[in-house]
mmCIF file of C-alpha atoms and ligand atoms in Angstrom:
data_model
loop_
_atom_site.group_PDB
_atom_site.id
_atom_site.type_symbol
_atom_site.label_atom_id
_atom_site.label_comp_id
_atom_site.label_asym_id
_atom_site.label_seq_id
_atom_site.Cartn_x
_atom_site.Cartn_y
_atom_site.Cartn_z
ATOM 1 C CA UNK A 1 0.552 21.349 27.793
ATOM 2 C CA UNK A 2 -2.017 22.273 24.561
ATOM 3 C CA UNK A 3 -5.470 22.362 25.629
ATOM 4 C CA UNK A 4 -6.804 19.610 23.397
ATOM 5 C CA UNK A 5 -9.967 17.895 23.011
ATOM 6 C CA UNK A 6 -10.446 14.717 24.869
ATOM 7 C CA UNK A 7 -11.264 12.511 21.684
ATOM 8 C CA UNK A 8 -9.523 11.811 18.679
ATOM 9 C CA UNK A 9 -10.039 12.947 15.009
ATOM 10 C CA UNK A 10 -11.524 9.843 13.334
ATOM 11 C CA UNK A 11 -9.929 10.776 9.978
ATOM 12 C CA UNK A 12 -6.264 11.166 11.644
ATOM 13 C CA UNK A 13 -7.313 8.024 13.194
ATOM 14 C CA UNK A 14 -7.164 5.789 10.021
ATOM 15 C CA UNK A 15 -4.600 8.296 8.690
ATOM 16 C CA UNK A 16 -2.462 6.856 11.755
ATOM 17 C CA UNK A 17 -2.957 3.235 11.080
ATOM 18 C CA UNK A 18 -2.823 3.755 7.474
ATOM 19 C CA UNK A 19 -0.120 5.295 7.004
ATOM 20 C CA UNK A 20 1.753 2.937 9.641
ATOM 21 C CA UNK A 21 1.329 0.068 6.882
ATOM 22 C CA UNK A 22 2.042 1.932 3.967
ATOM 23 C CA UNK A 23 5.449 2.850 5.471
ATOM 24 C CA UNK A 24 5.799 -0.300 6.444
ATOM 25 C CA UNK A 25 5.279 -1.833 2.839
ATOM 26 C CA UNK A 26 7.344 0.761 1.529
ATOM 27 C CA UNK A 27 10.290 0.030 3.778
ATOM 28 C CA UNK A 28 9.810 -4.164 3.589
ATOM 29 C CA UNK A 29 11.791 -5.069 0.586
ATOM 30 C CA UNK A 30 14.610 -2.549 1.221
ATOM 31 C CA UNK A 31 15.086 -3.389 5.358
ATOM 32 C CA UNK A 32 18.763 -3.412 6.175
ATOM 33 C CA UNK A 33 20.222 -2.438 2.550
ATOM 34 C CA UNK A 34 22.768 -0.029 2.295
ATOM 35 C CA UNK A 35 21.838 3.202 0.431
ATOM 36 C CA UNK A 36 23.792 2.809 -2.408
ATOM 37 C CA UNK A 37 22.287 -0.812 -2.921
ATOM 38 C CA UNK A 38 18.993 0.746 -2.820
ATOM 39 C CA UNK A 39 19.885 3.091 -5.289
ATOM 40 C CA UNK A 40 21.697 0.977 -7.762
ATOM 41 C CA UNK A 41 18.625 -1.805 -7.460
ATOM 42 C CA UNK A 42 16.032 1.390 -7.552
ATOM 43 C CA UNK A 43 17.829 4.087 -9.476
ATOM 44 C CA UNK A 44 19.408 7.054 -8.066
ATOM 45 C CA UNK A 45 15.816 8.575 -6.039
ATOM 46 C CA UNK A 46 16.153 5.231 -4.358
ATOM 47 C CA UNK A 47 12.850 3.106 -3.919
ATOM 48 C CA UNK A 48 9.871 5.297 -4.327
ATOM 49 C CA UNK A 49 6.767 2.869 -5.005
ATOM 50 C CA UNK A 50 5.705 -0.625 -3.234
ATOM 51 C CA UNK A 51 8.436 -3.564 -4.712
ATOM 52 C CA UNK A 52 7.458 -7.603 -5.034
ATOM 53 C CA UNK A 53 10.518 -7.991 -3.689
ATOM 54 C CA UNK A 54 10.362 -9.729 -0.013
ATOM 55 C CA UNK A 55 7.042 -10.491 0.250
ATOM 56 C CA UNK A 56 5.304 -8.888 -1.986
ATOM 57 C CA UNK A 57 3.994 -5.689 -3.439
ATOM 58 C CA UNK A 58 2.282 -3.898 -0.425
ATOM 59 C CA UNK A 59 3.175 -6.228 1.681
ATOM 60 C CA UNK A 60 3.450 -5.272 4.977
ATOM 61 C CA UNK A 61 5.402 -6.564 8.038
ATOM 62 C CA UNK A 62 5.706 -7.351 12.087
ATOM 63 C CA UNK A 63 5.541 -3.627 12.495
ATOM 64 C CA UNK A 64 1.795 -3.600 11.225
ATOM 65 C CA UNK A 65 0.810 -6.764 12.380
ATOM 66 C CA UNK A 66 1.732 -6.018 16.138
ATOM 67 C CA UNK A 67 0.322 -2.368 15.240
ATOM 68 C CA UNK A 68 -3.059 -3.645 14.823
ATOM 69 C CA UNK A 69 -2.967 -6.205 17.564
ATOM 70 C CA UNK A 70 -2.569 -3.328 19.768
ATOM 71 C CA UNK A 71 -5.184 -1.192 18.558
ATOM 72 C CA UNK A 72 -7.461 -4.537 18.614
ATOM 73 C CA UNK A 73 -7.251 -4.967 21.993
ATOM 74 C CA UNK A 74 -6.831 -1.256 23.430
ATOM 75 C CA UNK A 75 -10.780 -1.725 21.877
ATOM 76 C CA UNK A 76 -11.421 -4.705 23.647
ATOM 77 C CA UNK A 77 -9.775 -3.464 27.023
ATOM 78 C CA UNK A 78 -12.294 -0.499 26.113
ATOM 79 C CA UNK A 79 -15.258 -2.356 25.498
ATOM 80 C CA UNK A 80 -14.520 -4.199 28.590
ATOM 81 C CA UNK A 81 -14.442 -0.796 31.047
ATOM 82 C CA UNK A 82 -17.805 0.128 29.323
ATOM 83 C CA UNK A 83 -19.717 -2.993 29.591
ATOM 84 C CA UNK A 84 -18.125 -4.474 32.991
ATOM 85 C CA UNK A 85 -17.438 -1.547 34.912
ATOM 86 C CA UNK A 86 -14.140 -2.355 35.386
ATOM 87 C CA UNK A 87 -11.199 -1.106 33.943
ATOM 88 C CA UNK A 88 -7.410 -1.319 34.028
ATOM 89 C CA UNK A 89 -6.653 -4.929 32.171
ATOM 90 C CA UNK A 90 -4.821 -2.825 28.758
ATOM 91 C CA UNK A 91 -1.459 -4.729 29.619
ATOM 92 C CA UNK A 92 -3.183 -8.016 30.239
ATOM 93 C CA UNK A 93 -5.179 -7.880 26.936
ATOM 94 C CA UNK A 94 -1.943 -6.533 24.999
ATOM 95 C CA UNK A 95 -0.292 -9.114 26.570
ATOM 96 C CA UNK A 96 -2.736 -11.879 24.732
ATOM 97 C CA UNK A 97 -3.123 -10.419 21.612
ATOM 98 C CA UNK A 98 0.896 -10.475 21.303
ATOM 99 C CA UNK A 99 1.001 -14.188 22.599
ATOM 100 C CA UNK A 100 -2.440 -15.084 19.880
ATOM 101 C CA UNK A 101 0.253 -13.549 17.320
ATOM 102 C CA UNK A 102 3.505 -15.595 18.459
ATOM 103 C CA UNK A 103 1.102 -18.666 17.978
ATOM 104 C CA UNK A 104 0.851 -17.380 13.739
ATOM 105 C CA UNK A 105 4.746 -16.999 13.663
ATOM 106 C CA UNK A 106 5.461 -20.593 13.327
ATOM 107 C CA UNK A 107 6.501 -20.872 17.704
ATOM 108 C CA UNK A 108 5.354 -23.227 19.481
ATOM 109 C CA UNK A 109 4.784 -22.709 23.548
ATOM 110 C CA UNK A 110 2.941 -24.455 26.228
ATOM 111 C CA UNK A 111 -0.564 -24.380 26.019
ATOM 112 C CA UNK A 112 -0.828 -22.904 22.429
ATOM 113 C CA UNK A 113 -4.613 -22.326 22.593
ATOM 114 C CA UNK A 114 -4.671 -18.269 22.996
ATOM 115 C CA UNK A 115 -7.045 -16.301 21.538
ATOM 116 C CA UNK A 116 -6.711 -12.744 21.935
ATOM 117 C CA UNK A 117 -7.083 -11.412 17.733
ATOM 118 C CA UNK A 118 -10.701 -11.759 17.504
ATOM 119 C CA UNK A 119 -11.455 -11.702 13.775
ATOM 120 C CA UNK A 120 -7.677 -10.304 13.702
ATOM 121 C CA UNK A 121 -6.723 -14.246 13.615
ATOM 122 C CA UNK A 122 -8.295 -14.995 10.558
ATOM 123 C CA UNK A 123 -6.141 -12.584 8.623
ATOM 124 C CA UNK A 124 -3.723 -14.491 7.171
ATOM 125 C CA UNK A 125 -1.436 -11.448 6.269
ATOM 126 C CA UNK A 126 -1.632 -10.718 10.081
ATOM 127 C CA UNK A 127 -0.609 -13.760 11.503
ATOM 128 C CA UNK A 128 2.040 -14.957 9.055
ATOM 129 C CA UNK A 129 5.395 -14.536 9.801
ATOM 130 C CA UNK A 130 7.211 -11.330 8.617
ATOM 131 C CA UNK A 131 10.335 -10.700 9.396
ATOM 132 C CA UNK A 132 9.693 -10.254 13.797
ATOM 133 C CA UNK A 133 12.045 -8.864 15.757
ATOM 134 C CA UNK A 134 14.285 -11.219 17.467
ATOM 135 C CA UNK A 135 13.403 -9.363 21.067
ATOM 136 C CA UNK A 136 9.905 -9.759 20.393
ATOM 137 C CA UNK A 137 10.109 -13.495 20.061
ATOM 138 C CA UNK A 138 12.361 -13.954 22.707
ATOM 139 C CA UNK A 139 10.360 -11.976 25.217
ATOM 140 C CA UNK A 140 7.051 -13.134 24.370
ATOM 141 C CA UNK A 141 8.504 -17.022 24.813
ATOM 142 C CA UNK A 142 9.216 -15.709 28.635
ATOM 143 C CA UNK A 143 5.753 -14.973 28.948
ATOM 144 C CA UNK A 144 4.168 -18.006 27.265
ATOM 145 C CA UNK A 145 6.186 -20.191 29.683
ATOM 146 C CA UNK A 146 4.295 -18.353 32.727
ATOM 147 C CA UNK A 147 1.713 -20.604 34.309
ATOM 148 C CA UNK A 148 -0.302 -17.379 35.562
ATOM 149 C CA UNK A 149 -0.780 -15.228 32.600
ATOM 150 C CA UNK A 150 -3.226 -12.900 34.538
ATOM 151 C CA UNK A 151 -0.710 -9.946 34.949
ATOM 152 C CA UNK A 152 1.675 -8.144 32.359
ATOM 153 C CA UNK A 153 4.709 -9.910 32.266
ATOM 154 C CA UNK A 154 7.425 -7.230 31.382
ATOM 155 C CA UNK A 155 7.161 -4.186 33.036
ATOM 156 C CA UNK A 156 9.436 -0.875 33.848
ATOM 157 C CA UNK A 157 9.714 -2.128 37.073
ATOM 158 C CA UNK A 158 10.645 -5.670 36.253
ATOM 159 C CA UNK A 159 11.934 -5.617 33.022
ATOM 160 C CA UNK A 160 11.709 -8.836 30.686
ATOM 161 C CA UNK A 161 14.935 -8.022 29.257
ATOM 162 C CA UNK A 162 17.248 -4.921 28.243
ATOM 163 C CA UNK A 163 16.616 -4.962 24.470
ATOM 164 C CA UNK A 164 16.581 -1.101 23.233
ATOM 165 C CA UNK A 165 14.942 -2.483 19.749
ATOM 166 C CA UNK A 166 12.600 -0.679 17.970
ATOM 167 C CA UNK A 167 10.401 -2.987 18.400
ATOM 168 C CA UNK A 168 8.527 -1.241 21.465
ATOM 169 C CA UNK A 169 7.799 2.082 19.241
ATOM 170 C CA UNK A 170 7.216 0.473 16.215
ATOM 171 C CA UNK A 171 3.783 -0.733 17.362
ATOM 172 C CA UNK A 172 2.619 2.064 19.811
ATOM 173 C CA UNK A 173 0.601 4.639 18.089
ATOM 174 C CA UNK A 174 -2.727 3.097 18.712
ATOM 175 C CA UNK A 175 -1.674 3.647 22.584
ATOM 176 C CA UNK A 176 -1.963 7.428 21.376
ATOM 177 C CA UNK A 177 -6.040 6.911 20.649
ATOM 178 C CA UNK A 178 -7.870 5.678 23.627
ATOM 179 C CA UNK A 179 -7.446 7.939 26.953
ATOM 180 C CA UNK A 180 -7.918 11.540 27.413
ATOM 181 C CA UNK A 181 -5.237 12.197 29.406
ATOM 182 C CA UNK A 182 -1.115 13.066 28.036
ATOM 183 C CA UNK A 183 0.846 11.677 31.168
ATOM 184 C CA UNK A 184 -1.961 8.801 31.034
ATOM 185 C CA UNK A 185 -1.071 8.222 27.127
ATOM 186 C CA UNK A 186 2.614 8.580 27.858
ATOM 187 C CA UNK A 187 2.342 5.600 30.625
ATOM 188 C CA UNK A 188 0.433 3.328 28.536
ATOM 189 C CA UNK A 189 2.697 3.334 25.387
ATOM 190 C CA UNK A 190 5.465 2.662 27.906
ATOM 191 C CA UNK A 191 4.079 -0.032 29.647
ATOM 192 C CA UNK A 192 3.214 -1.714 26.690
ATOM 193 C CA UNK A 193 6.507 -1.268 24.874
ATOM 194 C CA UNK A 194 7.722 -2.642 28.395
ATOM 195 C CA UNK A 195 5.811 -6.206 27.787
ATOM 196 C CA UNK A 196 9.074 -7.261 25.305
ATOM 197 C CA UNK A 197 11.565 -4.305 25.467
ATOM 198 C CA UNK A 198 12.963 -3.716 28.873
ATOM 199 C CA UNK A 199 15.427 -1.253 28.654
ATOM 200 C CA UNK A 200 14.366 2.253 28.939
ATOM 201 C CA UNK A 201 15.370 3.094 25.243
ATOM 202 C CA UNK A 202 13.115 0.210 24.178
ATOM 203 C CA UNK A 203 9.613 1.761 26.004
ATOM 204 C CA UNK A 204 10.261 5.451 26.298
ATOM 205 C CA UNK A 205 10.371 5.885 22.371
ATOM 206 C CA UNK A 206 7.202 4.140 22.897
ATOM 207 C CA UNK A 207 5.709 6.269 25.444
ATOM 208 C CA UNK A 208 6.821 9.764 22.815
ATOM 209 C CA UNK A 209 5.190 8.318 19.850
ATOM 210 C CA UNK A 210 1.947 7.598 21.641
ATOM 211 C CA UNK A 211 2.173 11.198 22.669
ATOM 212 C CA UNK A 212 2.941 12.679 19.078
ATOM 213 C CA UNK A 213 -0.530 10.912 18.006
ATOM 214 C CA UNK A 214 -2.219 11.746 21.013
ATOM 215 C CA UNK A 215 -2.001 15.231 20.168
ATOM 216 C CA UNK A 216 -1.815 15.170 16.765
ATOM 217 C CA UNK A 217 -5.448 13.167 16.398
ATOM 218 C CA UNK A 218 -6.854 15.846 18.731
ATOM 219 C CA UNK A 219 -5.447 19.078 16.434
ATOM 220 C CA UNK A 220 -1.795 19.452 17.944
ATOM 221 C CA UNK A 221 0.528 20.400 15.243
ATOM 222 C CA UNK A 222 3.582 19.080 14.932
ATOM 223 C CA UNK A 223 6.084 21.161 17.075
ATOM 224 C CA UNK A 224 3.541 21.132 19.896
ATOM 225 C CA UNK A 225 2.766 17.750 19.893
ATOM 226 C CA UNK A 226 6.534 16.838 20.319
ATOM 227 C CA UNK A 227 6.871 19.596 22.944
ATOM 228 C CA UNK A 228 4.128 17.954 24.459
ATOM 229 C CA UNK A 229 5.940 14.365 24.586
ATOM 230 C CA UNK A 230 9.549 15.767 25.106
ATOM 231 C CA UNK A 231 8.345 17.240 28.296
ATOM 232 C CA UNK A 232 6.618 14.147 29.835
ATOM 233 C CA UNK A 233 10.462 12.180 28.065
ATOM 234 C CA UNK A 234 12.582 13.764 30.355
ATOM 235 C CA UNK A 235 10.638 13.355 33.758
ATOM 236 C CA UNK A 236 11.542 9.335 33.548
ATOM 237 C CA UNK A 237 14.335 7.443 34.686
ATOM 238 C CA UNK A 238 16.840 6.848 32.047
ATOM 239 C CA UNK A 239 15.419 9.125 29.118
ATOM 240 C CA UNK A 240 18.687 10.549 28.149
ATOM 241 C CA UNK A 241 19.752 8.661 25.178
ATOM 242 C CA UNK A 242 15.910 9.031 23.767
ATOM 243 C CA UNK A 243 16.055 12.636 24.376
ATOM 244 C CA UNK A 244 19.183 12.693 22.594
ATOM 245 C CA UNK A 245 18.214 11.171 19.868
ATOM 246 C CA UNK A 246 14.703 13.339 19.800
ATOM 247 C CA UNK A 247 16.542 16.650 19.473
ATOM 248 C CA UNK A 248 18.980 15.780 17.121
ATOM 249 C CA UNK A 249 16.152 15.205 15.060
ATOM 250 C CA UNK A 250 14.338 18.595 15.815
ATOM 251 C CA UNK A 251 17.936 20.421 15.446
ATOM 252 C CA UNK A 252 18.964 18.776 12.184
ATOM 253 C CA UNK A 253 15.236 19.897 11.097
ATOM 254 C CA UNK A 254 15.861 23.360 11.186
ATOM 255 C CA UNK A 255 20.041 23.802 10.575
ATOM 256 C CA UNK A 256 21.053 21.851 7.969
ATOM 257 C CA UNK A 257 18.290 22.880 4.595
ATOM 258 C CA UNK A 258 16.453 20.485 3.250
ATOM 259 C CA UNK A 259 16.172 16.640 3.752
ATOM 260 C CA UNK A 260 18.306 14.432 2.198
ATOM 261 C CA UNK A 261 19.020 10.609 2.762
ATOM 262 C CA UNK A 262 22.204 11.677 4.003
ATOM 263 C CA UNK A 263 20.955 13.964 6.672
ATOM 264 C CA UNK A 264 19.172 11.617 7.444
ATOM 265 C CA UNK A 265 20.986 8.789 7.861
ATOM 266 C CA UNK A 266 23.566 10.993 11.009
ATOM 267 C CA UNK A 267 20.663 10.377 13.571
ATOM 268 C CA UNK A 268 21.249 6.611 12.965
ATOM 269 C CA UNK A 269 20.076 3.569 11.409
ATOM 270 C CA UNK A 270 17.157 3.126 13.270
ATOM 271 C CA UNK A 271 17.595 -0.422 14.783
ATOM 272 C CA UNK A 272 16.919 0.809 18.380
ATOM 273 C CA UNK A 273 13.945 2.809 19.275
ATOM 274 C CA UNK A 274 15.266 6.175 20.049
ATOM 275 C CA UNK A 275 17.344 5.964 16.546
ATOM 276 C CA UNK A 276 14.177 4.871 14.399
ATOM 277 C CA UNK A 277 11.954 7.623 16.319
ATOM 278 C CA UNK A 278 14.806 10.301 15.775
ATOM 279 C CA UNK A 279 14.116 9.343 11.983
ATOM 280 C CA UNK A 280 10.552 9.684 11.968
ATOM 281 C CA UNK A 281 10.304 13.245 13.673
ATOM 282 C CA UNK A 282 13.440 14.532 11.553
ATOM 283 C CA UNK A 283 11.416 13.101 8.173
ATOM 284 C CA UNK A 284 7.886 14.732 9.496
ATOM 285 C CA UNK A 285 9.574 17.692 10.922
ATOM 286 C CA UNK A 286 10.685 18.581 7.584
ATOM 287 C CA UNK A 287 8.489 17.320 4.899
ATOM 288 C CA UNK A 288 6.705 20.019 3.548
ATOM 289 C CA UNK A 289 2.663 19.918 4.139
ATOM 290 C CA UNK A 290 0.559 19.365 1.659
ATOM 291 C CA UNK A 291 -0.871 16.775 -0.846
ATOM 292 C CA UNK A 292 2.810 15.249 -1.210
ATOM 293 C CA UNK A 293 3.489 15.159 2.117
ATOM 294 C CA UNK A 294 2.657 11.618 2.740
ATOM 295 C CA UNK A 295 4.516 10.399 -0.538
ATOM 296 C CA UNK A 296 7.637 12.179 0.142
ATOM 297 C CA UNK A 297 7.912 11.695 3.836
ATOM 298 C CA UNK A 298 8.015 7.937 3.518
ATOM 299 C CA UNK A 299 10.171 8.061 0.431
ATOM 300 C CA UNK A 300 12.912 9.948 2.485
ATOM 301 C CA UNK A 301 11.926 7.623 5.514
ATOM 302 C CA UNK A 302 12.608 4.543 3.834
ATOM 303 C CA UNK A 303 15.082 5.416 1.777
ATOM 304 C CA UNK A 304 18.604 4.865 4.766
ATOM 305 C CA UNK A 305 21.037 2.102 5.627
ATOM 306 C CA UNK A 306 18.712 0.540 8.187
ATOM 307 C CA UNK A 307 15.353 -0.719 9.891
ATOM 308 C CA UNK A 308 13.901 0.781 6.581
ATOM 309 C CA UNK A 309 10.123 -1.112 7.290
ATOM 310 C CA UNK A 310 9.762 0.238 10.956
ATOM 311 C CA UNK A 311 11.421 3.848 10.123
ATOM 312 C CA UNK A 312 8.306 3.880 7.577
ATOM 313 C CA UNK A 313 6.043 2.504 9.721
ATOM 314 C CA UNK A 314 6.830 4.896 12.581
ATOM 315 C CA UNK A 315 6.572 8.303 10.233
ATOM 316 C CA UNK A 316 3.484 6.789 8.278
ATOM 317 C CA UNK A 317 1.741 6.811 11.762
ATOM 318 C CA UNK A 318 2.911 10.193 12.870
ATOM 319 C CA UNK A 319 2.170 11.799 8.949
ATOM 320 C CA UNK A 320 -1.199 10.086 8.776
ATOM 321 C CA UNK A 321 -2.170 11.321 12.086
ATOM 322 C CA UNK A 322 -1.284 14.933 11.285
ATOM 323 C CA UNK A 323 -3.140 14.418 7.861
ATOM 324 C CA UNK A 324 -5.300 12.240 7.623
ATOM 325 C CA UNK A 325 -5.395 9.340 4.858
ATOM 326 C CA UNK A 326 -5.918 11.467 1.674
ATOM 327 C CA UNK A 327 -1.924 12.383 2.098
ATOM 328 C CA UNK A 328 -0.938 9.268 0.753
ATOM 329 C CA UNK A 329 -1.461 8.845 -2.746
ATOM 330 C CA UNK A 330 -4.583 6.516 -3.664
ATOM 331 C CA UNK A 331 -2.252 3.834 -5.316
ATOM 332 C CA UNK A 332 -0.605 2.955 -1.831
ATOM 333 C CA UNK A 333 -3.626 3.472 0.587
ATOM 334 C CA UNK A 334 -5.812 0.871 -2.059
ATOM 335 C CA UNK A 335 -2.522 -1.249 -2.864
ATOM 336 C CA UNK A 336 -1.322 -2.003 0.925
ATOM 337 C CA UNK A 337 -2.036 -5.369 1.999
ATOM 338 C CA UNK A 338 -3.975 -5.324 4.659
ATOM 339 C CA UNK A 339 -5.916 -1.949 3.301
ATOM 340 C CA UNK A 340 -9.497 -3.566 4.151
ATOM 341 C CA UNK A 341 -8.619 -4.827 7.384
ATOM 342 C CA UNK A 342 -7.334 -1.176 8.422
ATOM 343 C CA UNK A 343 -10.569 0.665 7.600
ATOM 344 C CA UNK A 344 -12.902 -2.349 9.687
ATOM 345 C CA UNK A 345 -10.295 -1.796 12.882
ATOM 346 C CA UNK A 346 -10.413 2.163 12.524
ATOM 347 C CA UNK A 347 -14.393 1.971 12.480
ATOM 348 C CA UNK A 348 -14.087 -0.366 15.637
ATOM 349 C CA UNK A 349 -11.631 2.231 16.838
ATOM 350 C CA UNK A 350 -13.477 5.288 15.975
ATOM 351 C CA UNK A 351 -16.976 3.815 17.409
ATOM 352 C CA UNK A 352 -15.082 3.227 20.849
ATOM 353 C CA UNK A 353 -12.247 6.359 21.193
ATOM 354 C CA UNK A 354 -14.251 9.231 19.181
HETATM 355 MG MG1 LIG B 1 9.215 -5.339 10.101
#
């Protein structure tokens, strides 16, 4: 284990959630196209710039919204330890912020009248819907039709269902800010892929991309930092298929030359987490570093038959907290959708983790 400082690296820290939605955006309007319908709508580098297509230029998706949810209340759940004294209620405030968002997809539940977005709610690009996962939905109906919503519903131990979506890992690296602790990190991004994806393959992606930006914000590079999560991986109950799929991506990184949407695209489509994280450490693993790191990591990362938006999503995090912002090019980190709301949640974020 690295010997790493406790706190993050505020400028990886908006790097993170940054790049998140600008992979996101990137991926949107090609989600679930084949490559060589990418190519023939795009031209033969495939899609590299934000599209109008889907929702929008910029626009980003689920994957963001739910990312920011759960660095919005990881802050309150903070706030709350420093102020009351007590901690311990993460899940519980996760739990609302996820059930505040099902409210701005258009569901409608028992007793509707959840607040748990702060000013989060009054972002209509937040709360709209965007293309959510169907185990998201599904799962967070099972918990709006408990009467007692003052535990996590969907845990490791008593799983809410056995989706293996990428769903879980899509929206974890904010779990990767708050505690100073690896195992501690590793837990949390479980447990709260756990609250709608109950198969291990759905939270232990989860709990390895918390880990990647745990160590990253706090001056890991790369290799260590996925050392550092591979080793906590295979200590828990049913990580096989993740760790699979996490050193196919390390292997193909170093045998097979440079990156190519082909490579690529053997280690999956990235539909289920350990497939979309596989993606996202092949695509970082082998980008070079430098100013065009950020550009041409999500290019390649997009760029597959497949979950296109949360593949982006998923490297953006890991490439912006390795970073910082300044790797993406200024067109994409002033033309993403939500680019405002990102820099007020990393200042909350900052003035409570760093
Ligand atoms: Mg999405």
């Amino acid at each position: 284990m690295p010997d790493l400082p406790p706190r993050p690296d505020p400028g990886r820290l908006l790097g993170c959630l940054l790049g998140g939605a600008i992979g996101d955006a990137l991926g949107a309007p090609v989600e679930g196209y084949s490559l060589d319908r990418i190519r023939a709508l795009h031209g033969p580098s495939g899609l590299t710039g934000f599209s109008a297509e889907r929702f929008g230029a910029g626009a980003i998706t689920d994957d963001t919204q739910l990312t920011m949810f759960t660095a919005y209340a990881l802050v309150r759940a903070a706030e709350r330890a420093r102020t009351r004294g007590f901690g311990g209620s993460h899940l519980v405030l996760l739990q609302l912020a996820y059930l505040t968002w099902l409210r701005g997809q258009g569901e409608t539940f028992p007793e509707m009248d959840v607040h748990g977005g702060g000013w989060l709610e009054a972002e209509t690009a937040l709360m709209t819907r965007r293309g959510p996962g169907r185990s998201t939905i599904a799962a967070l109906h099972r918990v709006a039709e408990q009467t007692f919503r003052g535990a996590p519903f969907g845990t490791v131990e008593h799983p809410v269902n056995d989706s293996k979506g990428c769903g879980g890992v899509m929206r974890a690296a904010p779990c990767g800010f708050p505690l100073p602790d690896p195992d501690d990190t590793f837990r949390l991004g479980c447990d709260m892929a756990a609250l709608t994806h109950g198969h291990p393959s759905g939270y232990l992606p989860a709990g390895v991309q918390a880990t990647v930006v745990w160590a990253l914000l706090r001056g890991a590079d790369l290799p260590d930092a996925i050392d550092t999560a591979r080793t906590l991986l295979v200590r828990r109950p049913g990580h096989e298929e993740t760790a699979e799929a996490l050193d196919a991506a390390v292997d193909l990184s170093w045998k097979s030359g440079p990156p190519t949407a082909e490579r690529l695209s053997t280690l999956g489509a990235g539909w289920i987490g350990p497939e979309a994280l596989a993606i996202a450490v092949y695509v970082a693993l082998t980008v070079p570093p430098g100013e065009r790191a950020g550009r041409d990591g999500l290019v390649l990362a997009v760029n597959h038959a497949g979950d296109s938006d949360s593949t982006g999503a998923i490297t953006g995090g890991i490439l912006g907290a390795a970073y910082g912002p300044h790797v993406f090019p200024a067109r994409w980190r002033e033309g993403v959708e939500v680019a405002s709301a990102i820099a007020r949640l990393a200042a909350e974020c900052t003035a409570e983790f760093c």
